[in-house]
Coordinates of C-alpha atoms in Angstrom, one line a residue:
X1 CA 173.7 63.3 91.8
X2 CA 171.1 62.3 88.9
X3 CA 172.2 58.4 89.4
X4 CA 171.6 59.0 93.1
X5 CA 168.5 61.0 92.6
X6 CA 167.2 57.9 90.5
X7 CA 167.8 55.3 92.6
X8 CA 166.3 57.1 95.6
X9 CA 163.4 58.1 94.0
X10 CA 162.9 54.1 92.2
X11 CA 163.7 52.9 96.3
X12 CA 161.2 54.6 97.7
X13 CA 158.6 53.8 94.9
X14 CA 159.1 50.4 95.7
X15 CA 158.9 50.6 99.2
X16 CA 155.2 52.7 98.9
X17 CA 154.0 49.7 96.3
X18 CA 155.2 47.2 99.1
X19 CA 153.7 49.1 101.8
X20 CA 150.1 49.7 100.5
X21 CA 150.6 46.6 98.5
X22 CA 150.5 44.9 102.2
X23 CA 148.0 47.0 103.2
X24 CA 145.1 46.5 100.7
X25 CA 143.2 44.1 102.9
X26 CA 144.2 45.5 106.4
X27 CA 142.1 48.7 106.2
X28 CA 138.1 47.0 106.4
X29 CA 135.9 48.2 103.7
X30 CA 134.2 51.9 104.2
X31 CA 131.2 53.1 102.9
X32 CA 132.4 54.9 100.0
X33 CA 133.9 52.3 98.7
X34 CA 130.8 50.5 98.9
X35 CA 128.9 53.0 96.7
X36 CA 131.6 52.5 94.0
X37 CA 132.0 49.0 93.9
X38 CA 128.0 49.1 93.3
X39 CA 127.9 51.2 91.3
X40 CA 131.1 50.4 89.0
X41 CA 130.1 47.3 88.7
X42 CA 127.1 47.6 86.1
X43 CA 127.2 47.6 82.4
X44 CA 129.1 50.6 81.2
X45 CA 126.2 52.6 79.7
X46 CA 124.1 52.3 83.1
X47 CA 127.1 53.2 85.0
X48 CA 128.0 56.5 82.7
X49 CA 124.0 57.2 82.6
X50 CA 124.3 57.1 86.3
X51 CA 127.4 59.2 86.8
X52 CA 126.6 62.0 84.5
X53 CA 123.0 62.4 85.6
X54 CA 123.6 62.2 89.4
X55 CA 126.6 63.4 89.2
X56 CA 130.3 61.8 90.0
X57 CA 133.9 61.4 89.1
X58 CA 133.2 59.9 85.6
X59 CA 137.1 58.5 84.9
X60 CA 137.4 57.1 88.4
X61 CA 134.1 54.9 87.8
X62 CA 135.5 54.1 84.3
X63 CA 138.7 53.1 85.9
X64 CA 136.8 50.8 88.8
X65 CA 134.7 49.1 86.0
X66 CA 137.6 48.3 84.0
X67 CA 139.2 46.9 87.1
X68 CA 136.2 45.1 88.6
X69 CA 135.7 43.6 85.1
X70 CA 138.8 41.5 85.1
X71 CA 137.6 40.8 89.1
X72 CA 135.0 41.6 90.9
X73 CA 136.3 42.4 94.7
X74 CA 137.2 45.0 96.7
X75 CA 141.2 44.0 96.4
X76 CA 140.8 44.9 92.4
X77 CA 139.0 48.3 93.6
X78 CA 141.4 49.2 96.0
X79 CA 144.4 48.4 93.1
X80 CA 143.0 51.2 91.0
X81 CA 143.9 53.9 94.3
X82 CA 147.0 52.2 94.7
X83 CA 148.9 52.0 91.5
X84 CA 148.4 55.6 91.1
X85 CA 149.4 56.8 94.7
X86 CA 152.7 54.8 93.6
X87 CA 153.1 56.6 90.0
X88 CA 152.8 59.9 91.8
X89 CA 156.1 59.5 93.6
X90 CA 158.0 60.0 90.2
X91 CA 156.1 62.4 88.8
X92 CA 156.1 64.6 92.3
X93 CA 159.3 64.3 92.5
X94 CA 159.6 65.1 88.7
X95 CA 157.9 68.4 89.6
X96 CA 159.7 69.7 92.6
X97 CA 163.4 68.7 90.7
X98 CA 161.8 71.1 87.8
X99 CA 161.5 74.0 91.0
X100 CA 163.5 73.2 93.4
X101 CA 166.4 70.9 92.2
X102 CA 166.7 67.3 92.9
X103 CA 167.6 67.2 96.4
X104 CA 164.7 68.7 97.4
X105 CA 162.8 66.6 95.5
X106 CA 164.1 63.5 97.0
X107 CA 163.0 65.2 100.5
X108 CA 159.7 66.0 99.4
X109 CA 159.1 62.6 98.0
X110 CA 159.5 60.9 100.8
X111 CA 157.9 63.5 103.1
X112 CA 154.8 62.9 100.4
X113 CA 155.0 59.1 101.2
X114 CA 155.1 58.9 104.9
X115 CA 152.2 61.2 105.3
X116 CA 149.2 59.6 106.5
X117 CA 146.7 61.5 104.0
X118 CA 149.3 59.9 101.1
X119 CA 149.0 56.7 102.4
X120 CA 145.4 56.2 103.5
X121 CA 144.3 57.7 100.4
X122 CA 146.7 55.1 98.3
X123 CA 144.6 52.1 99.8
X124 CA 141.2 53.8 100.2
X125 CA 139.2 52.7 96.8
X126 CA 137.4 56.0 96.0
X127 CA 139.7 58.7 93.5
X128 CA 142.4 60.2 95.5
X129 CA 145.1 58.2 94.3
X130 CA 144.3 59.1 91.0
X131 CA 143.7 62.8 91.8
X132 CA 147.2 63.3 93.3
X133 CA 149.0 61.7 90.3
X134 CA 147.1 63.9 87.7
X135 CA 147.1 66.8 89.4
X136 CA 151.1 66.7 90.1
X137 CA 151.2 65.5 86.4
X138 CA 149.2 68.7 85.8
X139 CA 151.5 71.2 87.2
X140 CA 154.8 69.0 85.7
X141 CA 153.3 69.2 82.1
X142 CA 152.5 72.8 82.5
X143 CA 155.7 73.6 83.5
X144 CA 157.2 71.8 80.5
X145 CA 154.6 73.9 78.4
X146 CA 155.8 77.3 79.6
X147 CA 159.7 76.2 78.9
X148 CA 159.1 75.7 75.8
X149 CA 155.9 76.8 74.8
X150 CA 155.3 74.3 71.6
X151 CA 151.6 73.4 70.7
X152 CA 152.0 69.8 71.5
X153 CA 153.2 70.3 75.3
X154 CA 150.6 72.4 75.5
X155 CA 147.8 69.4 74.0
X156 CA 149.7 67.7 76.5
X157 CA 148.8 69.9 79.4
X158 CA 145.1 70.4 78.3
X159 CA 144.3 66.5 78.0
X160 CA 145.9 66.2 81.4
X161 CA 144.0 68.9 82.7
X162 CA 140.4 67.5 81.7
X163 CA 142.0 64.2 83.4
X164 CA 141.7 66.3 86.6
X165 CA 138.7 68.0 86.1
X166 CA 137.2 64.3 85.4
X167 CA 138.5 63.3 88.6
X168 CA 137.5 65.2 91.1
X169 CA 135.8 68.9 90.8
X170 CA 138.4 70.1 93.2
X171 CA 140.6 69.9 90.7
X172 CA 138.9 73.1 89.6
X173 CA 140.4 74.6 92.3
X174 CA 144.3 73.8 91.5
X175 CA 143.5 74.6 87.4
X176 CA 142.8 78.2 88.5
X177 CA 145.8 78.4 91.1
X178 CA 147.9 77.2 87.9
X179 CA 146.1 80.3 85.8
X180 CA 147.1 82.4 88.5
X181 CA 151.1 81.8 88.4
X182 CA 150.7 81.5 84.7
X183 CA 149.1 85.3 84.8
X184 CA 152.1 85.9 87.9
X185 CA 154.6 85.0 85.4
X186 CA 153.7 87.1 82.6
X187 CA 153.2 89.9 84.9
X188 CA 157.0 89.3 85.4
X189 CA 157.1 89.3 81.5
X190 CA 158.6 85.4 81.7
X191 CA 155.9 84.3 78.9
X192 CA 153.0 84.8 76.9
X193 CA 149.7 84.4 77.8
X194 CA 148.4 83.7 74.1
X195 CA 149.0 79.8 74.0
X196 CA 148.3 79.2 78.0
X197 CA 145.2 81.2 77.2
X198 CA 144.0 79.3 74.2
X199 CA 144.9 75.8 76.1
X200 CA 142.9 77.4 79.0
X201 CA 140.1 78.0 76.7
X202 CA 139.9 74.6 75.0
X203 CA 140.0 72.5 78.3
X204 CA 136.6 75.2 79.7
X205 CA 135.2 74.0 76.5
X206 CA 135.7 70.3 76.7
X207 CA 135.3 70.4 80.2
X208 CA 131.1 71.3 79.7
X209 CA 129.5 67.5 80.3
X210 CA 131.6 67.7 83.4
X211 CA 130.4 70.9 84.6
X212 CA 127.1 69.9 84.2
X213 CA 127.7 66.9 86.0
X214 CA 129.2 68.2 88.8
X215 CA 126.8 71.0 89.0
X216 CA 123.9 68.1 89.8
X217 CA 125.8 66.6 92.5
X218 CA 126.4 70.0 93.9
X219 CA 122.2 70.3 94.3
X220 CA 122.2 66.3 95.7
X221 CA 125.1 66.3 98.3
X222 CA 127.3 68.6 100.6
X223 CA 130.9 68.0 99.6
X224 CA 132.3 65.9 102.2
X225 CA 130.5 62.8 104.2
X226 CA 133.0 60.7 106.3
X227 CA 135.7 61.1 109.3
X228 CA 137.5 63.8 109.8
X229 CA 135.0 66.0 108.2
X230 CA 135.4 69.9 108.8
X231 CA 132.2 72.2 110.3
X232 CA 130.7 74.0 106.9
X233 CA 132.7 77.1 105.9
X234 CA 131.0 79.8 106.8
X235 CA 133.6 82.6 107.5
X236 CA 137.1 83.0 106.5
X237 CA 138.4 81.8 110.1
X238 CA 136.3 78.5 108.9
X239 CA 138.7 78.5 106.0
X240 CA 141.8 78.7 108.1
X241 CA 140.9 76.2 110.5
X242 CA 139.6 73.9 107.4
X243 CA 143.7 75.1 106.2
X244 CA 145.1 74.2 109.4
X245 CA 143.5 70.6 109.6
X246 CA 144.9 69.7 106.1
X247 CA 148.1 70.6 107.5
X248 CA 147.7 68.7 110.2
X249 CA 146.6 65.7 108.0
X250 CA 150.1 66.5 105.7
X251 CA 152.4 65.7 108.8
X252 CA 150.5 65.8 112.5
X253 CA 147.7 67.5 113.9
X254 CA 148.0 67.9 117.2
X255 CA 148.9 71.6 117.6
X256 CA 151.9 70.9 119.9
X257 CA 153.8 69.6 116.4
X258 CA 151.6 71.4 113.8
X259 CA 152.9 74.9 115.1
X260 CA 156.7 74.0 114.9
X261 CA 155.9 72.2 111.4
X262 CA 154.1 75.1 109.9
X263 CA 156.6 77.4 111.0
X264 CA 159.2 75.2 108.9
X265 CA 156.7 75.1 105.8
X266 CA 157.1 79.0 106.1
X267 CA 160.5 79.4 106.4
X268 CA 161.3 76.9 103.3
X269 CA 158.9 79.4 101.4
X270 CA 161.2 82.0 102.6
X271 CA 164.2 80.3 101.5
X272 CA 162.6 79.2 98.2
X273 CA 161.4 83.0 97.5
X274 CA 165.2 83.6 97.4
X275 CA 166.7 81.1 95.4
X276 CA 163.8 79.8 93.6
X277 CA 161.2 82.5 93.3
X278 CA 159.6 80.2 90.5
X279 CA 158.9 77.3 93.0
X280 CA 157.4 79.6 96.0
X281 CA 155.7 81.8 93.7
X282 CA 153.5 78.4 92.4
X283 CA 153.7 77.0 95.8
X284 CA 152.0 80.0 96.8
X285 CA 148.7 80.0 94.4
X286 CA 148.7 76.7 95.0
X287 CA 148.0 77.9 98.8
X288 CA 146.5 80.7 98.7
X289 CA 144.0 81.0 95.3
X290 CA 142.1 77.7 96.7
X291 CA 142.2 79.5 100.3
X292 CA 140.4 82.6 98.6
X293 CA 138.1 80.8 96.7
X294 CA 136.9 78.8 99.4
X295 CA 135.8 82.0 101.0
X296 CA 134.6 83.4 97.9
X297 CA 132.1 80.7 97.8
X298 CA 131.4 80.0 101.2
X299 CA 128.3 81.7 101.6
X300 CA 124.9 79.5 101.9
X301 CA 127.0 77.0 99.6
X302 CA 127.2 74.0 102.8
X303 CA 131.0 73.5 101.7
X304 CA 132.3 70.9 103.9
X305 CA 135.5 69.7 102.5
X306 CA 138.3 67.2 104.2
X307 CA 142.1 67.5 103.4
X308 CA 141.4 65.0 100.5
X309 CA 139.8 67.5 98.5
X310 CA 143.2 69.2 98.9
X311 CA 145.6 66.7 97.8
X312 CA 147.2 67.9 95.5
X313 CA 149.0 70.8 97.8
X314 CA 150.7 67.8 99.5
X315 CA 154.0 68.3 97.3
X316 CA 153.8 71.9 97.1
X317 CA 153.6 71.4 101.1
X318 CA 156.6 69.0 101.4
X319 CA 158.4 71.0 98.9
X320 CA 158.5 74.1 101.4
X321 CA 159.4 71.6 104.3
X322 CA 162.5 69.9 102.4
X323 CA 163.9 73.1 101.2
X324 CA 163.6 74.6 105.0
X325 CA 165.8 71.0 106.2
X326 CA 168.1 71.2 103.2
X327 CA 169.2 75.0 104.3
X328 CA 169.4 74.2 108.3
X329 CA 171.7 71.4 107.0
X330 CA 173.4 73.7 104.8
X331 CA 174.1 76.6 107.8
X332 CA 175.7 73.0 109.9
X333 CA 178.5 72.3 108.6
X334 CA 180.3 69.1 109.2
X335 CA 177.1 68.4 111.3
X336 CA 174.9 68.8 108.1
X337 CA 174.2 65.0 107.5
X338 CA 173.2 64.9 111.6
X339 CA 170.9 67.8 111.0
X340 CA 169.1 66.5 108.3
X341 CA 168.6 63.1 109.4
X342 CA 167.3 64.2 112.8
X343 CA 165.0 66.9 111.0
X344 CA 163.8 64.5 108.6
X345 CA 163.3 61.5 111.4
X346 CA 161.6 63.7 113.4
X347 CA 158.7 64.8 110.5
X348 CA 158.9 60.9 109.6
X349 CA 158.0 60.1 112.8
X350 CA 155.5 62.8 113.6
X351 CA 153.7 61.6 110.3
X352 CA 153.3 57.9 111.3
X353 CA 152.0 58.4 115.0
X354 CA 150.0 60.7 113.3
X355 CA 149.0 58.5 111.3
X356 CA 148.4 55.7 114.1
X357 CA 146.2 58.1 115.5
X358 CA 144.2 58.8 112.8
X359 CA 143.3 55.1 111.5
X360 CA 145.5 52.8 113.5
X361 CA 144.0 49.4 111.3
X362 CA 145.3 50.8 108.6
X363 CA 148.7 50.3 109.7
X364 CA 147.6 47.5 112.9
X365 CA 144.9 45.8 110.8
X366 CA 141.2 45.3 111.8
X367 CA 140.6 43.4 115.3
X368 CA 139.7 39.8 115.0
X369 CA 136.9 39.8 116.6
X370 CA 135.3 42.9 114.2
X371 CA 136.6 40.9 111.4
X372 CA 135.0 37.9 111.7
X373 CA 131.9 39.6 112.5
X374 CA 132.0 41.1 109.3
X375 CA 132.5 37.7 107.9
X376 CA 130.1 35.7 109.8
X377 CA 127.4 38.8 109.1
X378 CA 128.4 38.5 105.5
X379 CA 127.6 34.5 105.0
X380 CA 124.5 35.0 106.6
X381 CA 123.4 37.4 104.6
X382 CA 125.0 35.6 101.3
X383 CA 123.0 32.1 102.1
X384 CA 119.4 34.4 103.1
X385 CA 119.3 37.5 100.7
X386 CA 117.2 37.7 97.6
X387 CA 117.7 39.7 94.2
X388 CA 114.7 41.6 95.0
X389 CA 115.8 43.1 98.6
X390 CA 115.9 46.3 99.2
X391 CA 118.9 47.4 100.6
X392 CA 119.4 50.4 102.9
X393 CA 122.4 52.7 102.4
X394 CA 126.2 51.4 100.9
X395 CA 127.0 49.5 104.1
X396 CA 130.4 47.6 103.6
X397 CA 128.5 44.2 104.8
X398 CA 126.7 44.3 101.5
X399 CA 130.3 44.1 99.6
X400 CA 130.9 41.5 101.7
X401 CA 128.2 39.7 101.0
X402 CA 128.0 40.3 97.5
X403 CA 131.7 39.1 97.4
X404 CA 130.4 35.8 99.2
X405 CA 128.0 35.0 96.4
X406 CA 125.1 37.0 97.9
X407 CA 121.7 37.8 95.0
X408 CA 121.8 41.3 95.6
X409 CA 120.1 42.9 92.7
X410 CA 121.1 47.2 92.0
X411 CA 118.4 48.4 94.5
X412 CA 120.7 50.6 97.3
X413 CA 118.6 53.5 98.7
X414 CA 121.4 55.9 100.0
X415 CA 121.0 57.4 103.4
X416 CA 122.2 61.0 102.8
X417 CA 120.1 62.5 100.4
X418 CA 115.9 61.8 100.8
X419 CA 115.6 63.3 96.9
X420 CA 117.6 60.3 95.5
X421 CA 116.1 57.9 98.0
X422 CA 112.8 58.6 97.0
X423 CA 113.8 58.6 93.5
X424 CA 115.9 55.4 93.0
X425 CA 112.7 53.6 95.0
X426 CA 110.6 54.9 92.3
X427 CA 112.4 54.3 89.2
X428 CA 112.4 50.5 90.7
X429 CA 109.0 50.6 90.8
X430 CA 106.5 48.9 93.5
X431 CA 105.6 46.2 94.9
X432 CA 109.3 46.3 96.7
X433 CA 111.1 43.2 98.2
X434 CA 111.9 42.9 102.3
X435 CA 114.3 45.7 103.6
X436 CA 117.5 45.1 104.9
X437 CA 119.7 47.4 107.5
X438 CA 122.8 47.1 109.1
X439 CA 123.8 49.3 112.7
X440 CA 127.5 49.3 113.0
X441 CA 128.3 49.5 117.0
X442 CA 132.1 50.5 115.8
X443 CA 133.5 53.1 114.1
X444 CA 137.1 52.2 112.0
X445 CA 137.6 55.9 112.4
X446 CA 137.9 56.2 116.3
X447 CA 138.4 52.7 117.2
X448 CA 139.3 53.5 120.9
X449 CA 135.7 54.4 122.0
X450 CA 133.9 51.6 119.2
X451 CA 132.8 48.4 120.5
X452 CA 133.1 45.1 119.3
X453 CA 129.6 43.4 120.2
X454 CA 125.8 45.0 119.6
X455 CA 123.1 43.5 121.5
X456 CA 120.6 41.2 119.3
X457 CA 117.2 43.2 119.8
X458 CA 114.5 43.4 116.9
X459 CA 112.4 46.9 116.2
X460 CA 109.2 45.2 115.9
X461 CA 106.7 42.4 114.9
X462 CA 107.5 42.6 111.6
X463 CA 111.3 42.6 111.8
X464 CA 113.8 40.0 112.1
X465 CA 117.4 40.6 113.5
X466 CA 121.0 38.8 113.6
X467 CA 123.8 40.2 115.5
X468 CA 127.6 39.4 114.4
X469 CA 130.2 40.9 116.5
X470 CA 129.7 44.5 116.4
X471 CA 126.7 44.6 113.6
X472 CA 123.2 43.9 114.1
X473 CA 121.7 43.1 110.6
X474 CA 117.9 43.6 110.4
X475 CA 115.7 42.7 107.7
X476 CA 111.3 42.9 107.6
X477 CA 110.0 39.3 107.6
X478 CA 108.0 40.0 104.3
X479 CA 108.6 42.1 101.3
X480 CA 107.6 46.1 102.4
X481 CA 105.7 46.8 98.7
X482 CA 105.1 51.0 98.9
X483 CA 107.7 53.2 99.3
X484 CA 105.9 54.8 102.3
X485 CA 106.8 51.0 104.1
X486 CA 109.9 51.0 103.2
X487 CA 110.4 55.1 105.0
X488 CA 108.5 53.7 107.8
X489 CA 110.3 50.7 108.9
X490 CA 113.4 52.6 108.0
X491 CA 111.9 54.8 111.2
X492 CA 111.7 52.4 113.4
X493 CA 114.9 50.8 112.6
X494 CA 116.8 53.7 112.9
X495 CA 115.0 54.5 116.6
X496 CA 116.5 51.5 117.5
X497 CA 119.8 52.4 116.0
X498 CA 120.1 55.5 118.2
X499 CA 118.8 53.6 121.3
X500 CA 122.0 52.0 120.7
X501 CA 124.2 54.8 120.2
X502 CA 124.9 54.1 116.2
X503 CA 126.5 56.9 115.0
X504 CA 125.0 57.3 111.8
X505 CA 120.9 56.6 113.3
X506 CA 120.4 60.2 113.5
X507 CA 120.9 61.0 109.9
X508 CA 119.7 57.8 108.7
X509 CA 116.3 58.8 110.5
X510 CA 116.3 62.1 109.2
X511 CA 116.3 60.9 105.8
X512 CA 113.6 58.6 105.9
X513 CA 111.8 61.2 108.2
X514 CA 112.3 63.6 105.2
X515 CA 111.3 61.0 102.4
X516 CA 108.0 61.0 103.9
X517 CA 107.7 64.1 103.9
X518 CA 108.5 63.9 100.3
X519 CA 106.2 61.5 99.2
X520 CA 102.8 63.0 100.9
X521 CA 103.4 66.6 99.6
X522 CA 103.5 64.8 96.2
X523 CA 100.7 63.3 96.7

């Protein structure tokens, strides 16, 4: 069983590297990924002044920059995301053989690897990747620890820990389901708490900088921006539903297939509770302590999280689902290989049409004509930019630009929080160079409704505009110089964009609408 466990698990690492290997330049670039290439790519003490000031994920930036160093694209971004979502098959499967035997672990694995939220987030150049390998890594080391207890597994733990905490702040939340089972366990009298609680103690400790950190992009920005994105928690039925979409996100989310797969989830727990109380017992903090604190903290807080922000309960999730297959298959018989390979075929396939439904260019690849309207936007921009433009949000055309040899100095006013905005303009100081905008007709996350073309139309006198495919790229004819410009044509952009049914026009114009509001009550 061990050689066969090993060779599964290498196969189907080497079928996820060759997947999102293929992959990296299907999915166009987002946003996000924008921001980080941006900001990743400055000297090392401006980035780390940047990301512990305003707040961040300070070993993912360190991570891009190293990458970006050796080449500056999106490609080398997008590698950082995806040579960890590969090293987390091993060590998730690592950590369900410690609970739940190797069969099962094979299962989960490659339940873990066909979901789409696995997958997406293995390309997608922000954290994730990373956040999944650490945090299984976590819970594998600190299962290690409490076998036997010796002060270096338990170093081992802590440093591994802090990795988490540096990665994402929701990593918070799986560090205190993992105090929880510790506390479980000695409640069962299975250890002490003496070293776990010293280990505890030493990571809170090391883990200040990042708590102040994280505590200032708490103040800038509500949790979540993007697709998919939940309505703020406000109640615990908020917290369920938020529980029920990153189910649905694990396998499929249409409630026709969630409702059957959930039911599985929950009888594997039952089924681990009775052979491996270990496994369901940490499967179920890992559930249930992030459920209560989310409701703990929902009030006046704006939490909006995504099912990202809960990776790391994907293996917990496919662990229940693998053992609930492996004892239907057990109860068959001579039918037992039929069961299991319809049961598994069926979640595999459920996963990838969830998936297609979710962001079919990830797996299809971006449409031709969007594509070359990126590319056409980007040269134009590349051969008419200057260092001293002032660029409006992280819009993906930028990267492209930037890729294509575009001046583009550090000057990126972001669109989601008026404080910064007005900030960053101010630290750059005035007279400021001609504004640049781009209104994106389509949307990568609901491709079925998103159009490929934008008309060509110009806010104003003052304004000059180029449309390429689905993106109209506007720019003022001469440098804007105050800040109170900049808001202003910002305003009338932004009209324009919502004329046109831009998605993102609204809270573009609310921003700048807000800045201004800023800037004369400080005056």
């Amino acid at each position: 069983m061990q050689d066969s466990y090993r060779l599964g698990i290498g196969a189907l690492t080497a079928a996820v590297g060759l997947f999102l290997g293929l992959r990296l330049t299907a999915w166009p670039p987002h946003e996000d990924e924008t921001l980080v290439f941006f900001v990743a790519r400055r000297p090392l003490p401006d980035l780390l002044e940047s990301v512990f000031e305003r707040g961040g994920a300070p070993l993912h930036y360190l991570l891009a920059h190293i990458s970006l160093s050796f080449d500056e694209s999106l490609v080398a971004l997008r590698l950082v995301s995806a040579i960890f979502a590969v090293a987390s098959i091993p060590v998730l499967a690592a950590l369900v053989a410690r609970l739940a035997g190797r069969r099962t672990a094979l299962l989960a694995a490659l339940l873990s690897a066909a979901s789409w939220t696995f997958l997406f987030h293995g390309i997608y150049g922000r954290m994730y990747g990373l956040f999944l390998f650490l945090s299984a890594l976590s819970c594998l080391l600190l299962l290690r620890a409490l076998e036997r207890g010796s002060g270096s597994r338990w170093v081992a733990w802590a440093a591994a820990a802090l990795a988490v905490l540096a990665t994402q702040p929701y990593g918070a939340l799986m560090l205190l389901a993992q105090g929880v089972f510790v506390g479980l366990l000695r409640l069962r009298g299975r250890t002490s708490l003496r070293r776990p609680g010293a280990a505890a103690a030493a990571v809170l400790v090391l883990a200040t900088p990042l708590w102040i950190t994280y505590s200032h992009l708490a103040s800038r920005f509500e949790v979540g921006v993007g697709p998919g994105t939940a309505s703020e928690l406000g109640s615990p039925l908020d917290v369920l539903a938020y529980l029920w979409e990153v189910l649905g996100d694990f396998t499929a989310g249409w409630p026709a297939a969630a409702i059957p797969v959930a039911l599985v989830a929950l009888a594997g727990l039952v089924v681990l509770a009775r052979r491996r109380p270990d496994a369901a017992l940490f499967a179920g903090a890992i559930v249930v302590v992030p459920a209560l604190a989310l409701m703990v903290t929902r009030a006046g807080s704006g939490l909006v999280p995504e099912t990202r922000h809960l990776l790391f309960v994907l293996p917990f999730f496919a662990m229940a689902l693998a053992a609930s297959l492996l004892e239907v298959a057990r109860h068959a018989g001579r039918l037992a290989p039929l069961a299991l390979g319809l049961g598994l075929a069926a979640l595999i396939a459920l996963q990838l049409a969830w998936g297609w439904e979710k962001t079919p260019w990830l797996y299809a690849g971006e449409p031709e004509a969007r594509a070359e309207g990126r590319s056409a936007a980007a040269d134009w921009l590349a051969a008419t930019g200057r260092r001293d433009d002032v660029l409006f949000g992280y819009e993906p055309t930028y990267l492209d630009a930037r890729t294509e040899g575009a001046p583009f100095g550090t000057l990126f006013v972001p669109r989601a929080d008026p404080e910064l905005a007005v900030e960053m303009l101010r630290d750059a100081g005035e007279p400021l160079g001609r504004g640049v905008w781009v209104l994106d007709a389509s949307d990568a996350f609901d491709p079925s409704e998103a159009p490929l073309s934008i008309p060509e139309r110009v806010p104003g006198n003052g304004f000059e505009a180029r449309a390429f495919g689905p993106f109209l790229v506007v720019r003022t004819r001469e440098p804007t110089g105050q800040i109170e410009e900049f808001f202003r044509a910002t305003l009338e952009v932004e009209s324009l964009g919502e004329e046109l049914g831009i998605l993102d026009a609204g809270l573009n114009y609310s921003t700048a609408e807000t800045a201004l509001e800023l800037l004369e009550a400080k005056d």
